[in-house]
Amino acid sequence: MNDHEAILKKVGRALIVVGLIDIAFMLYCITNEISYSSSFNIFAVIAGIFLYRGGLQTAKIVNFFSAFFLTGMGGFIFIFPLFIPPDLLLTQIRLNPLNSAGYFLFSIIVFLLLSWILKSLTSQVIYDAMLKRNINPKSFLFRPRSGVICSLILLATLAVTMPLFLKGETAQIAKTEAQKQVGMGYKFSVSTINISSNHKGRTNVHAVVTAYNRDEIIKIAVQFEK
């Protein structure tokens, strides 16, 4: 077995195992009506199978997405206050320390896993094998640097647009509607907003607002027309 094949098989096995674990956990969450989302599951399994079979083209794609998600995870640390008020985050940690610790640990594991994958698949051994197969490891499409650039563009776009969307006039109305349901004594943060037009030519707004104070966090679904 060539050195590059050994690396591909090792990374492939890791992705298959992680993907299967993620699928099992996702099914558990669905069965128990627990909210959960992930970018791994079936995609990790498929990529792992192709890598295990020696797919050097797949290695390029995995490199791109590894760099994309690594940059996104690192960059989101700096922009998350635009989406989640720091005092809400602290309240979540204080009220649910085990869940918060679990999420933090999961994030570290994912970050380390992606770092290891990227380091393995960008090694000189892999690059030399690509060149022998007439695969350009440094072509713009699907190279790690392209993943970094795409991730930074996405982060910048979110940093500019989402605060306007979640803190604009519509968001303020959503907070007012949520306050009508729970009363005073809470701070409010808009989690999601969905806007659609109705047959009257007006706008239907469906939003989820988080109401919180030092003692509790409540998710409130509101609906109104503009």
PDB file of C-alpha atoms in Angstrom:
ATOM      1  CA  MET A   1       0.000   0.000   0.000  1.00  0.00           C
ATOM      2  CA  ASN A   2       1.367   3.435  -0.953  1.00  0.00           C
ATOM      3  CA  ASP A   3       1.798   6.127   1.691  1.00  0.00           C
ATOM      4  CA  HIS A   4      -0.932   8.320   0.212  1.00  0.00           C
ATOM      5  CA  GLU A   5      -3.363   5.387   0.162  1.00  0.00           C
ATOM      6  CA  ALA A   6      -2.720   4.762   3.857  1.00  0.00           C
ATOM      7  CA  ILE A   7      -3.514   8.404   4.628  1.00  0.00           C
ATOM      8  CA  LEU A   8      -6.692   8.348   2.536  1.00  0.00           C
ATOM      9  CA  LYS A   9      -7.882   5.155   4.210  1.00  0.00           C
ATOM     10  CA  LYS A  10      -7.187   6.537   7.690  1.00  0.00           C
ATOM     11  CA  VAL A  11      -9.099   9.760   7.029  1.00  0.00           C
ATOM     12  CA  GLY A  12     -11.844   7.826   5.232  1.00  0.00           C
ATOM     13  CA  ARG A  13     -12.363   5.510   8.196  1.00  0.00           C
ATOM     14  CA  ALA A  14     -12.521   8.482  10.549  1.00  0.00           C
ATOM     15  CA  LEU A  15     -15.163  10.232   8.441  1.00  0.00           C
ATOM     16  CA  ILE A  16     -17.252   7.078   8.107  1.00  0.00           C
ATOM     17  CA  VAL A  17     -17.235   6.508  11.872  1.00  0.00           C
ATOM     18  CA  VAL A  18     -18.014  10.147  12.660  1.00  0.00           C
ATOM     19  CA  GLY A  19     -20.767  10.230  10.050  1.00  0.00           C
ATOM     20  CA  LEU A  20     -22.428   7.063  11.363  1.00  0.00           C
ATOM     21  CA  ILE A  21     -22.264   8.334  14.955  1.00  0.00           C
ATOM     22  CA  ASP A  22     -23.785  11.626  13.838  1.00  0.00           C
ATOM     23  CA  ILE A  23     -26.588   9.873  11.959  1.00  0.00           C
ATOM     24  CA  ALA A  24     -27.373   7.741  15.023  1.00  0.00           C
ATOM     25  CA  PHE A  25     -27.446  10.809  17.270  1.00  0.00           C
ATOM     26  CA  MET A  26     -29.619  12.693  14.775  1.00  0.00           C
ATOM     27  CA  LEU A  27     -32.138   9.837  14.746  1.00  0.00           C
ATOM     28  CA  TYR A  28     -32.097   9.809  18.547  1.00  0.00           C
ATOM     29  CA  CYS A  29     -32.849  13.541  18.606  1.00  0.00           C
ATOM     30  CA  ILE A  30     -35.664  13.145  16.064  1.00  0.00           C
ATOM     31  CA  THR A  31     -37.184  10.284  18.062  1.00  0.00           C
ATOM     32  CA  ASN A  32     -37.051  12.300  21.279  1.00  0.00           C
ATOM     33  CA  GLU A  33     -38.101  15.595  19.622  1.00  0.00           C
ATOM     34  CA  ILE A  34     -34.777  17.263  20.422  1.00  0.00           C
ATOM     35  CA  SER A  35     -33.542  20.057  18.179  1.00  0.00           C
ATOM     36  CA  TYR A  36     -30.321  19.107  16.410  1.00  0.00           C
ATOM     37  CA  SER A  37     -28.572  20.054  13.192  1.00  0.00           C
ATOM     38  CA  SER A  38     -25.241  18.990  11.766  1.00  0.00           C
ATOM     39  CA  SER A  39     -23.167  19.292   8.603  1.00  0.00           C
ATOM     40  CA  PHE A  40     -21.712  15.787   8.885  1.00  0.00           C
ATOM     41  CA  ASN A  41     -24.035  12.720   8.846  1.00  0.00           C
ATOM     42  CA  ILE A  42     -24.513  11.184   5.397  1.00  0.00           C
ATOM     43  CA  PHE A  43     -22.067  13.570   3.678  1.00  0.00           C
ATOM     44  CA  ALA A  44     -19.244  12.460   5.959  1.00  0.00           C
ATOM     45  CA  VAL A  45     -20.059   8.807   5.283  1.00  0.00           C
ATOM     46  CA  ILE A  46     -20.081   9.281   1.500  1.00  0.00           C
ATOM     47  CA  ALA A  47     -16.842  11.297   1.535  1.00  0.00           C
ATOM     48  CA  GLY A  48     -15.269   8.713   3.830  1.00  0.00           C
ATOM     49  CA  ILE A  49     -16.160   5.870   1.471  1.00  0.00           C
ATOM     50  CA  PHE A  50     -14.643   7.648  -1.535  1.00  0.00           C
ATOM     51  CA  LEU A  51     -11.499   8.521   0.414  1.00  0.00           C
ATOM     52  CA  TYR A  52     -11.160   4.947   1.661  1.00  0.00           C
ATOM     53  CA  ARG A  53     -11.295   3.816  -1.957  1.00  0.00           C
ATOM     54  CA  GLY A  54      -8.428   6.170  -2.837  1.00  0.00           C
ATOM     55  CA  GLY A  55     -10.361   9.155  -4.163  1.00  0.00           C
ATOM     56  CA  LEU A  56      -7.836  11.957  -4.610  1.00  0.00           C
ATOM     57  CA  GLN A  57     -10.452  14.213  -6.205  1.00  0.00           C
ATOM     58  CA  THR A  58     -12.575  13.670  -3.104  1.00  0.00           C
ATOM     59  CA  ALA A  59      -9.585  14.711  -1.006  1.00  0.00           C
ATOM     60  CA  LYS A  60      -9.605  18.099  -2.761  1.00  0.00           C
ATOM     61  CA  ILE A  61     -13.295  18.577  -1.984  1.00  0.00           C
ATOM     62  CA  VAL A  62     -12.843  17.526   1.646  1.00  0.00           C
ATOM     63  CA  ASN A  63      -9.921  19.954   1.950  1.00  0.00           C
ATOM     64  CA  PHE A  64     -12.105  22.790   0.687  1.00  0.00           C
ATOM     65  CA  PHE A  65     -14.932  22.124   3.132  1.00  0.00           C
ATOM     66  CA  SER A  66     -12.564  21.454   6.042  1.00  0.00           C
ATOM     67  CA  ALA A  67     -10.945  24.848   5.502  1.00  0.00           C
ATOM     68  CA  PHE A  68     -14.389  26.425   5.022  1.00  0.00           C
ATOM     69  CA  PHE A  69     -15.791  25.109   8.301  1.00  0.00           C
ATOM     70  CA  LEU A  70     -12.601  25.700  10.291  1.00  0.00           C
ATOM     71  CA  THR A  71     -12.577  29.340   9.227  1.00  0.00           C
ATOM     72  CA  GLY A  72     -16.288  29.647   9.915  1.00  0.00           C
ATOM     73  CA  MET A  73     -15.988  28.197  13.406  1.00  0.00           C
ATOM     74  CA  GLY A  74     -13.078  30.467  14.252  1.00  0.00           C
ATOM     75  CA  GLY A  75     -14.653  33.552  12.730  1.00  0.00           C
ATOM     76  CA  PHE A  76     -18.054  33.044  14.348  1.00  0.00           C
ATOM     77  CA  ILE A  77     -16.443  33.545  17.773  1.00  0.00           C
ATOM     78  CA  PHE A  78     -15.951  37.191  16.829  1.00  0.00           C
ATOM     79  CA  ILE A  79     -19.368  37.872  15.315  1.00  0.00           C
ATOM     80  CA  PHE A  80     -21.680  35.795  17.532  1.00  0.00           C
ATOM     81  CA  PRO A  81     -22.562  38.825  19.747  1.00  0.00           C
ATOM     82  CA  LEU A  82     -24.314  40.210  16.670  1.00  0.00           C
ATOM     83  CA  PHE A  83     -26.686  37.226  16.788  1.00  0.00           C
ATOM     84  CA  ILE A  84     -26.798  36.232  20.458  1.00  0.00           C
ATOM     85  CA  PRO A  85     -26.626  38.861  23.229  1.00  0.00           C
ATOM     86  CA  PRO A  86     -23.747  38.014  25.602  1.00  0.00           C
ATOM     87  CA  ASP A  87     -26.038  38.131  28.638  1.00  0.00           C
ATOM     88  CA  LEU A  88     -28.350  35.592  26.986  1.00  0.00           C
ATOM     89  CA  LEU A  89     -25.384  33.297  26.366  1.00  0.00           C
ATOM     90  CA  LEU A  90     -24.281  33.630  29.997  1.00  0.00           C
ATOM     91  CA  THR A  91     -27.820  32.844  31.136  1.00  0.00           C
ATOM     92  CA  GLN A  92     -27.878  29.720  28.966  1.00  0.00           C
ATOM     93  CA  ILE A  93     -24.573  28.576  30.446  1.00  0.00           C
ATOM     94  CA  ARG A  94     -25.739  29.227  34.005  1.00  0.00           C
ATOM     95  CA  LEU A  95     -29.128  27.520  33.595  1.00  0.00           C
ATOM     96  CA  ASN A  96     -27.876  24.579  31.496  1.00  0.00           C
ATOM     97  CA  PRO A  97     -24.212  24.043  32.412  1.00  0.00           C
ATOM     98  CA  LEU A  98     -24.118  20.405  31.284  1.00  0.00           C
ATOM     99  CA  ASN A  99     -25.641  21.110  27.875  1.00  0.00           C
ATOM    100  CA  SER A 100     -23.371  24.123  27.431  1.00  0.00           C
ATOM    101  CA  ALA A 101     -20.299  22.104  28.390  1.00  0.00           C
ATOM    102  CA  GLY A 102     -21.362  19.332  26.006  1.00  0.00           C
ATOM    103  CA  TYR A 103     -21.782  21.764  23.124  1.00  0.00           C
ATOM    104  CA  PHE A 104     -18.416  23.361  23.890  1.00  0.00           C
ATOM    105  CA  LEU A 105     -16.709  19.963  24.017  1.00  0.00           C
ATOM    106  CA  PHE A 106     -18.403  18.902  20.766  1.00  0.00           C
ATOM    107  CA  SER A 107     -17.199  22.088  19.060  1.00  0.00           C
ATOM    108  CA  ILE A 108     -13.622  21.447  20.182  1.00  0.00           C
ATOM    109  CA  ILE A 109     -13.747  17.852  18.938  1.00  0.00           C
ATOM    110  CA  VAL A 110     -15.091  18.958  15.545  1.00  0.00           C
ATOM    111  CA  PHE A 111     -12.455  21.676  15.287  1.00  0.00           C
ATOM    112  CA  LEU A 112      -9.640  19.243  16.114  1.00  0.00           C
ATOM    113  CA  LEU A 113     -11.033  16.627  13.735  1.00  0.00           C
ATOM    114  CA  LEU A 114     -11.248  19.081  10.845  1.00  0.00           C
ATOM    115  CA  SER A 115      -7.749  20.349  11.613  1.00  0.00           C
ATOM    116  CA  TRP A 116      -6.380  16.808  11.525  1.00  0.00           C
ATOM    117  CA  ILE A 117      -8.204  16.026   8.279  1.00  0.00           C
ATOM    118  CA  LEU A 118      -6.914  19.196   6.618  1.00  0.00           C
ATOM    119  CA  LYS A 119      -3.355  18.557   7.790  1.00  0.00           C
ATOM    120  CA  SER A 120      -3.481  14.948   6.577  1.00  0.00           C
ATOM    121  CA  LEU A 121      -4.958  15.682   3.166  1.00  0.00           C
ATOM    122  CA  THR A 122      -2.687  18.642   2.418  1.00  0.00           C
ATOM    123  CA  SER A 123       0.499  16.715   3.163  1.00  0.00           C
ATOM    124  CA  GLN A 124       3.208  16.567   0.523  1.00  0.00           C
ATOM    125  CA  VAL A 125       2.543  12.849   0.069  1.00  0.00           C
ATOM    126  CA  ILE A 126      -1.044  13.556  -1.001  1.00  0.00           C
ATOM    127  CA  TYR A 127      -0.010  16.447  -3.240  1.00  0.00           C
ATOM    128  CA  ASP A 128       2.622  14.299  -4.971  1.00  0.00           C
ATOM    129  CA  ALA A 129       0.033  11.566  -5.572  1.00  0.00           C
ATOM    130  CA  MET A 130      -2.348  14.141  -7.073  1.00  0.00           C
ATOM    131  CA  LEU A 131       0.316  15.391  -9.445  1.00  0.00           C
ATOM    132  CA  LYS A 132       1.034  11.834 -10.605  1.00  0.00           C
ATOM    133  CA  ARG A 133      -2.679  11.494 -11.447  1.00  0.00           C
ATOM    134  CA  ASN A 134      -2.663  14.838 -13.316  1.00  0.00           C
ATOM    135  CA  ILE A 135      -4.730  16.462 -10.561  1.00  0.00           C
ATOM    136  CA  ASN A 136      -3.691  20.030  -9.762  1.00  0.00           C
ATOM    137  CA  PRO A 137      -3.762  20.279  -5.958  1.00  0.00           C
ATOM    138  CA  LYS A 138      -3.455  24.066  -6.086  1.00  0.00           C
ATOM    139  CA  SER A 139      -6.127  24.874  -8.658  1.00  0.00           C
ATOM    140  CA  PHE A 140      -8.477  27.592  -7.438  1.00  0.00           C
ATOM    141  CA  LEU A 141     -11.521  25.323  -7.356  1.00  0.00           C
ATOM    142  CA  PHE A 142     -11.713  23.273  -4.146  1.00  0.00           C
ATOM    143  CA  ARG A 143      -8.323  24.252  -2.760  1.00  0.00           C
ATOM    144  CA  PRO A 144      -8.162  25.067   0.995  1.00  0.00           C
ATOM    145  CA  ARG A 145      -7.453  28.751   0.395  1.00  0.00           C
ATOM    146  CA  SER A 146     -10.664  28.971  -1.631  1.00  0.00           C
ATOM    147  CA  GLY A 147     -12.555  27.487   1.315  1.00  0.00           C
ATOM    148  CA  VAL A 148     -11.073  30.126   3.614  1.00  0.00           C
ATOM    149  CA  ILE A 149     -12.005  32.926   1.212  1.00  0.00           C
ATOM    150  CA  CYS A 150     -15.585  31.664   0.772  1.00  0.00           C
ATOM    151  CA  SER A 151     -16.012  31.327   4.522  1.00  0.00           C
ATOM    152  CA  LEU A 152     -14.716  34.850   5.170  1.00  0.00           C
ATOM    153  CA  ILE A 153     -17.093  36.249   2.537  1.00  0.00           C
ATOM    154  CA  LEU A 154     -20.001  34.436   4.175  1.00  0.00           C
ATOM    155  CA  LEU A 155     -19.006  35.673   7.643  1.00  0.00           C
ATOM    156  CA  ALA A 156     -18.718  39.254   6.406  1.00  0.00           C
ATOM    157  CA  THR A 157     -22.106  39.018   4.680  1.00  0.00           C
ATOM    158  CA  LEU A 158     -23.744  37.659   7.831  1.00  0.00           C
ATOM    159  CA  ALA A 159     -22.064  40.289   9.984  1.00  0.00           C
ATOM    160  CA  VAL A 160     -23.523  43.050   7.816  1.00  0.00           C
ATOM    161  CA  THR A 161     -26.976  41.726   6.922  1.00  0.00           C
ATOM    162  CA  MET A 162     -28.189  39.653   9.855  1.00  0.00           C
ATOM    163  CA  PRO A 163     -28.097  42.415  12.509  1.00  0.00           C
ATOM    164  CA  LEU A 164     -30.167  44.575  10.172  1.00  0.00           C
ATOM    165  CA  PHE A 165     -32.595  41.707   9.724  1.00  0.00           C
ATOM    166  CA  LEU A 166     -32.801  40.642  13.382  1.00  0.00           C
ATOM    167  CA  LYS A 167     -32.765  44.146  14.876  1.00  0.00           C
ATOM    168  CA  GLY A 168     -34.795  46.129  12.361  1.00  0.00           C
ATOM    169  CA  GLU A 169     -38.358  47.396  12.518  1.00  0.00           C
ATOM    170  CA  THR A 170     -39.903  43.959  11.939  1.00  0.00           C
ATOM    171  CA  ALA A 171     -37.786  42.475  14.727  1.00  0.00           C
ATOM    172  CA  GLN A 172     -38.884  45.226  17.115  1.00  0.00           C
ATOM    173  CA  ILE A 173     -42.541  44.463  16.356  1.00  0.00           C
ATOM    174  CA  ALA A 174     -41.845  40.773  17.008  1.00  0.00           C
ATOM    175  CA  LYS A 175     -40.349  41.645  20.393  1.00  0.00           C
ATOM    176  CA  THR A 176     -43.404  43.750  21.242  1.00  0.00           C
ATOM    177  CA  GLU A 177     -45.720  40.871  20.315  1.00  0.00           C
ATOM    178  CA  ALA A 178     -43.664  38.492  22.451  1.00  0.00           C
ATOM    179  CA  GLN A 179     -43.807  40.872  25.403  1.00  0.00           C
ATOM    180  CA  LYS A 180     -47.599  40.826  25.201  1.00  0.00           C
ATOM    181  CA  GLN A 181     -47.458  37.079  25.866  1.00  0.00           C
ATOM    182  CA  VAL A 182     -45.027  37.014  28.798  1.00  0.00           C
ATOM    183  CA  GLY A 183     -45.319  40.490  30.287  1.00  0.00           C
ATOM    184  CA  MET A 184     -42.600  42.641  31.797  1.00  0.00           C
ATOM    185  CA  GLY A 185     -39.374  41.519  33.437  1.00  0.00           C
ATOM    186  CA  TYR A 186     -37.732  39.997  30.361  1.00  0.00           C
ATOM    187  CA  LYS A 187     -35.216  40.926  27.736  1.00  0.00           C
ATOM    188  CA  PHE A 188     -35.908  39.848  24.178  1.00  0.00           C
ATOM    189  CA  SER A 189     -33.805  38.561  21.298  1.00  0.00           C
ATOM    190  CA  VAL A 190     -35.161  37.577  17.893  1.00  0.00           C
ATOM    191  CA  SER A 191     -33.934  34.132  16.831  1.00  0.00           C
ATOM    192  CA  THR A 192     -35.582  33.716  13.445  1.00  0.00           C
ATOM    193  CA  ILE A 193     -37.871  35.685  11.141  1.00  0.00           C
ATOM    194  CA  ASN A 194     -39.795  34.278   8.171  1.00  0.00           C
ATOM    195  CA  ILE A 195     -41.588  36.733   5.893  1.00  0.00           C
ATOM    196  CA  SER A 196     -44.127  35.871   3.202  1.00  0.00           C
ATOM    197  CA  SER A 197     -46.741  37.728   1.182  1.00  0.00           C
ATOM    198  CA  ASN A 198     -50.456  36.951   1.398  1.00  0.00           C
ATOM    199  CA  HIS A 199     -53.264  37.309  -1.115  1.00  0.00           C
ATOM    200  CA  LYS A 200     -54.151  40.746   0.253  1.00  0.00           C
ATOM    201  CA  GLY A 201     -50.810  42.138  -0.826  1.00  0.00           C
ATOM    202  CA  ARG A 202     -49.652  42.446   2.763  1.00  0.00           C
ATOM    203  CA  THR A 203     -46.822  40.672   4.560  1.00  0.00           C
ATOM    204  CA  ASN A 204     -47.150  37.791   6.995  1.00  0.00           C
ATOM    205  CA  VAL A 205     -44.377  37.567   9.562  1.00  0.00           C
ATOM    206  CA  HIS A 206     -43.586  34.453  11.601  1.00  0.00           C
ATOM    207  CA  ALA A 207     -40.845  34.872  14.179  1.00  0.00           C
ATOM    208  CA  VAL A 208     -39.313  33.102  17.130  1.00  0.00           C
ATOM    209  CA  VAL A 209     -38.333  35.386  19.978  1.00  0.00           C
ATOM    210  CA  THR A 210     -36.268  34.410  23.000  1.00  0.00           C
ATOM    211  CA  ALA A 211     -37.468  36.012  26.227  1.00  0.00           C
ATOM    212  CA  TYR A 212     -35.011  35.767  29.081  1.00  0.00           C
ATOM    213  CA  ASN A 213     -34.005  37.017  32.489  1.00  0.00           C
ATOM    214  CA  ARG A 214     -31.640  35.689  35.153  1.00  0.00           C
ATOM    215  CA  ASP A 215     -33.951  32.803  36.039  1.00  0.00           C
ATOM    216  CA  GLU A 216     -35.426  31.477  32.798  1.00  0.00           C
ATOM    217  CA  ILE A 217     -35.319  31.384  29.028  1.00  0.00           C
ATOM    218  CA  ILE A 218     -38.533  31.103  27.006  1.00  0.00           C
ATOM    219  CA  LYS A 219     -38.941  30.549  23.262  1.00  0.00           C
ATOM    220  CA  ILE A 220     -41.996  32.403  21.956  1.00  0.00           C
ATOM    221  CA  ALA A 221     -43.513  31.974  18.498  1.00  0.00           C
ATOM    222  CA  VAL A 222     -45.247  35.130  17.245  1.00  0.00           C
ATOM    223  CA  GLN A 223     -47.200  35.891  14.107  1.00  0.00           C
ATOM    224  CA  PHE A 224     -48.418  39.213  12.772  1.00  0.00           C
ATOM    225  CA  GLU A 225     -49.265  41.039   9.577  1.00  0.00           C
ATOM    226  CA  LYS A 226     -47.651  44.191   8.183  1.00  0.00           C
TER     227      LYS A 226
END
